[in-house]
Amino acid sequence: MHVFVKKTMAVAVTAAMFTTSLVPAMAATPAVQGPESVQDWYNAGQQFIRNAERMRPNLRHAKNIILFVGDGMGVSTVTAARILAGQQNGRPGEENRLSFEYFPYTAYSKTYSWDQQTSDSAPTMTAIMTGYKAREGMLAVDHLTSRNECDPAVIAAHALPTLLEQAAAEGKMTGVVTTARLTHATPAATYAHTAVRDWEADSNKPAGCGVKDIAQQLIEASPEVKASLHVAMGGGRTYFMPKTQLDPEYNKKGLRNDGRDLTAEWLSSRGADAKYVWDRAGFDAATPSNTSYLLGLFENSHMQYEADRARDKAGEPSLTEMTEKAISMLQNGDKGYFLHVEGGRIDHAHHAGNAKRALIDAIELSKAVQKAYDMTDPRDTLIIVTADHSHTFTIAGYPHRGNDIVGLVSGVPAIDGSPAMLDMDKLGLPYTTLGYANGPGWRDAIVNGAKRPDLTSVDTTSLNFLQESTVPLDSETHAGEDVGVYATGPMAHLVHGSMEQNWIYHVMRASFGFDDERQPR
């Protein structure tokens, strides 16, 4: 396939990303970058039409599927991350695109769950992985499951098969990669079945509860999943360690009451070529030639934010590096693979009201998508990028083009050639472009002696700055608007329009060519 190569501000983007057709690839529509001529905008629009006219859907069945989930990566997060990535590369930023924004098929996903208008990650990822809307806080069980259900027989009766489990049953290799805990809701929905997402270790469950905790479910998977799950990487070491054992990186004991070391059980149950790694040295040493099963747990809880990762004393890998490692291992399977990759800490930074860390993690997810695309063939690999839900994150005011996306709003000068001036609110105070509808960034009016703080001399571009919020909460909340779905590869054209979130599962199932033997309950 002939490929033209285009460089964007954030990542290198190959022209083949623009099409999933079986005809020769075409150059992606170039972004108009300042300063532009009068004709540039028109020419770019004409190129967009010419490229679109040449698109043809790829009707093959996928050998491989890679599902990327930017946890909490709503449309406003994609927009702001796109701008920040462009500005990091010396451009105005607005004209930039993240890697997956070049994918030819896009849609909006409706993220409500069976019982939530604004949902949490457990039912949303359950919808993506099983094809069914579920209840708040529940993983891969149907909506008829009682809250806090502790009977394993009842859970088994209401368990919903996940796409990872179905791929395993078809003989495909599988993998899970995340920057959150490996037992956290989004990755756990690929392999675990439980009525409570918080039961990550046995110590998190009520006494006498017979349902296996999530870490235990990962290690004691079904025979098919145990054979297929060749890669599992993320954070959450202490959930796999007994309370009698100290974490190798921190002076912190494990969380398990049952005395079990599940990392040791991973090794003993997966064969001589299985490896458990927790630091950079172990990660680098594990290769497809010497490792058949890789468990990587790089933090005692969640992994570092990308902005802080370089300071990690154990040298934990980036999301892009883990994605590359996972694909290199899964490519050994003759029947293909299913891989889930989560940028989990986008969500956590938003909950903290910390936009810059959230955006840097979103940019890292884009780099991981680019790496996955570069390592695979668009003729046989479906890549889907989406989010489980959004956040109350906003982009507001009337800042001029190229204004620092994490800075104060500075408007277009009233007279050409005049310097840009800070916009002021009705109190005569400046404000930032980015903000939250609720969260910890609310500043106490009584303490400040005004309705808002004066940010004139505050460095709002600082990594630790918390954007202002309207409603004071300890933790910013999710939002209920639709999120984007971006797809390329076999059957990617099935992603279109306004979709129920659970339809994403059916797209992946159709792409794999699995017969739909299941009927609604």
JSON list of C-alpha atoms in Angstrom, two decimals, residues 116-207:
[
{"chain": "A", "resi": 116, "resn": "GLN", "atom": "CA", "xyz": [-27.89, 6.67, 35.78]},
{"chain": "A", "resi": 117, "resn": "GLN", "atom": "CA", "xyz": [-28.41, 9.79, 33.70]},
{"chain": "A", "resi": 118, "resn": "THR", "atom": "CA", "xyz": [-24.74, 10.62, 34.27]},
{"chain": "A", "resi": 119, "resn": "SER", "atom": "CA", "xyz": [-22.90, 7.36, 34.61]},
{"chain": "A", "resi": 120, "resn": "ASP", "atom": "CA", "xyz": [-19.83, 5.95, 36.29]},
{"chain": "A", "resi": 121, "resn": "SER", "atom": "CA", "xyz": [-17.18, 3.85, 34.56]},
{"chain": "A", "resi": 122, "resn": "ALA", "atom": "CA", "xyz": [-18.45, 0.41, 35.60]},
{"chain": "A", "resi": 123, "resn": "PRO", "atom": "CA", "xyz": [-21.72, 0.29, 33.62]},
{"chain": "A", "resi": 124, "resn": "THR", "atom": "CA", "xyz": [-20.34, 2.33, 30.74]},
{"chain": "A", "resi": 125, "resn": "MET", "atom": "CA", "xyz": [-17.43, -0.06, 30.14]},
{"chain": "A", "resi": 126, "resn": "THR", "atom": "CA", "xyz": [-19.78, -2.98, 30.74]},
{"chain": "A", "resi": 127, "resn": "ALA", "atom": "CA", "xyz": [-21.94, -1.63, 27.91]},
{"chain": "A", "resi": 128, "resn": "ILE", "atom": "CA", "xyz": [-18.93, -1.38, 25.59]},
{"chain": "A", "resi": 129, "resn": "MET", "atom": "CA", "xyz": [-17.68, -4.86, 26.45]},
{"chain": "A", "resi": 130, "resn": "THR", "atom": "CA", "xyz": [-20.95, -6.84, 26.66]},
{"chain": "A", "resi": 131, "resn": "GLY", "atom": "CA", "xyz": [-23.55, -5.04, 24.56]},
{"chain": "A", "resi": 132, "resn": "TYR", "atom": "CA", "xyz": [-25.88, -4.44, 27.49]},
{"chain": "A", "resi": 133, "resn": "LYS", "atom": "CA", "xyz": [-26.68, -1.40, 29.63]},
{"chain": "A", "resi": 134, "resn": "ALA", "atom": "CA", "xyz": [-25.90, -2.15, 33.28]},
{"chain": "A", "resi": 135, "resn": "ARG", "atom": "CA", "xyz": [-26.42, -0.66, 36.74]},
{"chain": "A", "resi": 136, "resn": "GLU", "atom": "CA", "xyz": [-24.28, 1.82, 38.63]},
{"chain": "A", "resi": 137, "resn": "GLY", "atom": "CA", "xyz": [-21.10, 0.31, 40.04]},
{"chain": "A", "resi": 138, "resn": "MET", "atom": "CA", "xyz": [-21.59, -3.16, 38.49]},
{"chain": "A", "resi": 139, "resn": "LEU", "atom": "CA", "xyz": [-19.18, -4.98, 36.18]},
{"chain": "A", "resi": 140, "resn": "ALA", "atom": "CA", "xyz": [-20.27, -7.37, 33.41]},
{"chain": "A", "resi": 141, "resn": "VAL", "atom": "CA", "xyz": [-23.50, -8.46, 35.12]},
{"chain": "A", "resi": 142, "resn": "ASP", "atom": "CA", "xyz": [-27.01, -7.64, 33.92]},
{"chain": "A", "resi": 143, "resn": "HIS", "atom": "CA", "xyz": [-29.36, -5.03, 35.40]},
{"chain": "A", "resi": 144, "resn": "LEU", "atom": "CA", "xyz": [-31.38, -7.71, 37.21]},
{"chain": "A", "resi": 145, "resn": "THR", "atom": "CA", "xyz": [-28.46, -8.25, 39.60]},
{"chain": "A", "resi": 146, "resn": "SER", "atom": "CA", "xyz": [-29.12, -7.09, 43.16]},
{"chain": "A", "resi": 147, "resn": "ARG", "atom": "CA", "xyz": [-26.86, -4.46, 44.64]},
{"chain": "A", "resi": 148, "resn": "ASN", "atom": "CA", "xyz": [-24.11, -5.94, 46.86]},
{"chain": "A", "resi": 149, "resn": "GLU", "atom": "CA", "xyz": [-24.93, -9.46, 45.64]},
{"chain": "A", "resi": 150, "resn": "CYS", "atom": "CA", "xyz": [-22.53, -11.87, 47.39]},
{"chain": "A", "resi": 151, "resn": "ASP", "atom": "CA", "xyz": [-23.75, -15.25, 46.15]},
{"chain": "A", "resi": 152, "resn": "PRO", "atom": "CA", "xyz": [-21.35, -16.47, 43.45]},
{"chain": "A", "resi": 153, "resn": "ALA", "atom": "CA", "xyz": [-24.05, -18.70, 41.93]},
{"chain": "A", "resi": 154, "resn": "VAL", "atom": "CA", "xyz": [-26.31, -15.67, 41.44]},
{"chain": "A", "resi": 155, "resn": "ILE", "atom": "CA", "xyz": [-23.48, -13.66, 39.92]},
{"chain": "A", "resi": 156, "resn": "ALA", "atom": "CA", "xyz": [-22.72, -16.56, 37.55]},
{"chain": "A", "resi": 157, "resn": "ALA", "atom": "CA", "xyz": [-26.38, -16.69, 36.51]},
{"chain": "A", "resi": 158, "resn": "HIS", "atom": "CA", "xyz": [-26.42, -12.99, 35.69]},
{"chain": "A", "resi": 159, "resn": "ALA", "atom": "CA", "xyz": [-22.90, -12.68, 34.24]},
{"chain": "A", "resi": 160, "resn": "LEU", "atom": "CA", "xyz": [-22.62, -11.13, 30.78]},
{"chain": "A", "resi": 161, "resn": "PRO", "atom": "CA", "xyz": [-19.92, -12.58, 28.50]},
{"chain": "A", "resi": 162, "resn": "THR", "atom": "CA", "xyz": [-17.39, -9.91, 27.57]},
{"chain": "A", "resi": 163, "resn": "LEU", "atom": "CA", "xyz": [-15.80, -9.47, 24.17]},
{"chain": "A", "resi": 164, "resn": "LEU", "atom": "CA", "xyz": [-12.43, -10.38, 25.70]},
{"chain": "A", "resi": 165, "resn": "GLU", "atom": "CA", "xyz": [-13.88, -13.67, 26.94]},
{"chain": "A", "resi": 166, "resn": "GLN", "atom": "CA", "xyz": [-15.50, -14.37, 23.58]},
{"chain": "A", "resi": 167, "resn": "ALA", "atom": "CA", "xyz": [-12.27, -13.59, 21.74]},
{"chain": "A", "resi": 168, "resn": "ALA", "atom": "CA", "xyz": [-10.50, -16.03, 24.08]},
{"chain": "A", "resi": 169, "resn": "ALA", "atom": "CA", "xyz": [-13.09, -18.71, 23.30]},
{"chain": "A", "resi": 170, "resn": "GLU", "atom": "CA", "xyz": [-12.31, -18.25, 19.60]},
{"chain": "A", "resi": 171, "resn": "GLY", "atom": "CA", "xyz": [-8.63, -18.91, 20.24]},
{"chain": "A", "resi": 172, "resn": "LYS", "atom": "CA", "xyz": [-7.48, -15.30, 20.01]},
{"chain": "A", "resi": 173, "resn": "MET", "atom": "CA", "xyz": [-4.84, -13.86, 22.30]},
{"chain": "A", "resi": 174, "resn": "THR", "atom": "CA", "xyz": [-5.98, -11.07, 24.64]},
{"chain": "A", "resi": 175, "resn": "GLY", "atom": "CA", "xyz": [-4.45, -8.25, 26.62]},
{"chain": "A", "resi": 176, "resn": "VAL", "atom": "CA", "xyz": [-5.34, -5.41, 28.99]},
{"chain": "A", "resi": 177, "resn": "VAL", "atom": "CA", "xyz": [-3.25, -2.25, 29.47]},
{"chain": "A", "resi": 178, "resn": "THR", "atom": "CA", "xyz": [-4.11, 0.71, 31.71]},
{"chain": "A", "resi": 179, "resn": "THR", "atom": "CA", "xyz": [-2.55, 3.57, 33.63]},
{"chain": "A", "resi": 180, "resn": "ALA", "atom": "CA", "xyz": [-5.10, 3.03, 36.41]},
{"chain": "A", "resi": 181, "resn": "ARG", "atom": "CA", "xyz": [-5.14, 0.04, 38.73]},
{"chain": "A", "resi": 182, "resn": "LEU", "atom": "CA", "xyz": [-5.54, -3.13, 36.71]},
{"chain": "A", "resi": 183, "resn": "THR", "atom": "CA", "xyz": [-8.48, -3.92, 39.00]},
{"chain": "A", "resi": 184, "resn": "HIS", "atom": "CA", "xyz": [-10.16, -0.53, 38.42]},
{"chain": "A", "resi": 185, "resn": "ALA", "atom": "CA", "xyz": [-13.60, -0.39, 36.81]},
{"chain": "A", "resi": 186, "resn": "THR", "atom": "CA", "xyz": [-12.70, 0.14, 33.15]},
{"chain": "A", "resi": 187, "resn": "PRO", "atom": "CA", "xyz": [-10.08, -2.60, 32.71]},
{"chain": "A", "resi": 188, "resn": "ALA", "atom": "CA", "xyz": [-11.91, -4.89, 35.15]},
{"chain": "A", "resi": 189, "resn": "ALA", "atom": "CA", "xyz": [-15.05, -4.84, 32.99]},
{"chain": "A", "resi": 190, "resn": "THR", "atom": "CA", "xyz": [-13.14, -6.80, 30.36]},
{"chain": "A", "resi": 191, "resn": "TYR", "atom": "CA", "xyz": [-12.61, -9.87, 32.58]},
{"chain": "A", "resi": 192, "resn": "ALA", "atom": "CA", "xyz": [-14.47, -9.59, 35.93]},
{"chain": "A", "resi": 193, "resn": "HIS", "atom": "CA", "xyz": [-18.10, -10.14, 36.93]},
{"chain": "A", "resi": 194, "resn": "THR", "atom": "CA", "xyz": [-19.24, -8.50, 40.17]},
{"chain": "A", "resi": 195, "resn": "ALA", "atom": "CA", "xyz": [-22.03, -6.40, 41.62]},
{"chain": "A", "resi": 196, "resn": "VAL", "atom": "CA", "xyz": [-19.58, -3.97, 43.26]},
{"chain": "A", "resi": 197, "resn": "ARG", "atom": "CA", "xyz": [-16.70, -2.40, 41.36]},
{"chain": "A", "resi": 198, "resn": "ASP", "atom": "CA", "xyz": [-14.92, -1.54, 44.62]},
{"chain": "A", "resi": 199, "resn": "TRP", "atom": "CA", "xyz": [-14.30, -5.20, 45.54]},
{"chain": "A", "resi": 200, "resn": "GLU", "atom": "CA", "xyz": [-10.82, -5.02, 44.06]},
{"chain": "A", "resi": 201, "resn": "ALA", "atom": "CA", "xyz": [-9.14, -7.05, 46.84]},
{"chain": "A", "resi": 202, "resn": "ASP", "atom": "CA", "xyz": [-10.67, -9.47, 49.34]},
{"chain": "A", "resi": 203, "resn": "SER", "atom": "CA", "xyz": [-10.21, -6.88, 52.10]},
{"chain": "A", "resi": 204, "resn": "ASN", "atom": "CA", "xyz": [-12.62, -4.59, 50.21]},
{"chain": "A", "resi": 205, "resn": "LYS", "atom": "CA", "xyz": [-15.48, -7.11, 50.49]},
{"chain": "A", "resi": 206, "resn": "PRO", "atom": "CA", "xyz": [-17.84, -7.64, 53.43]},
{"chain": "A", "resi": 207, "resn": "ALA", "atom": "CA", "xyz": [-17.05, -10.60, 55.67]}
]
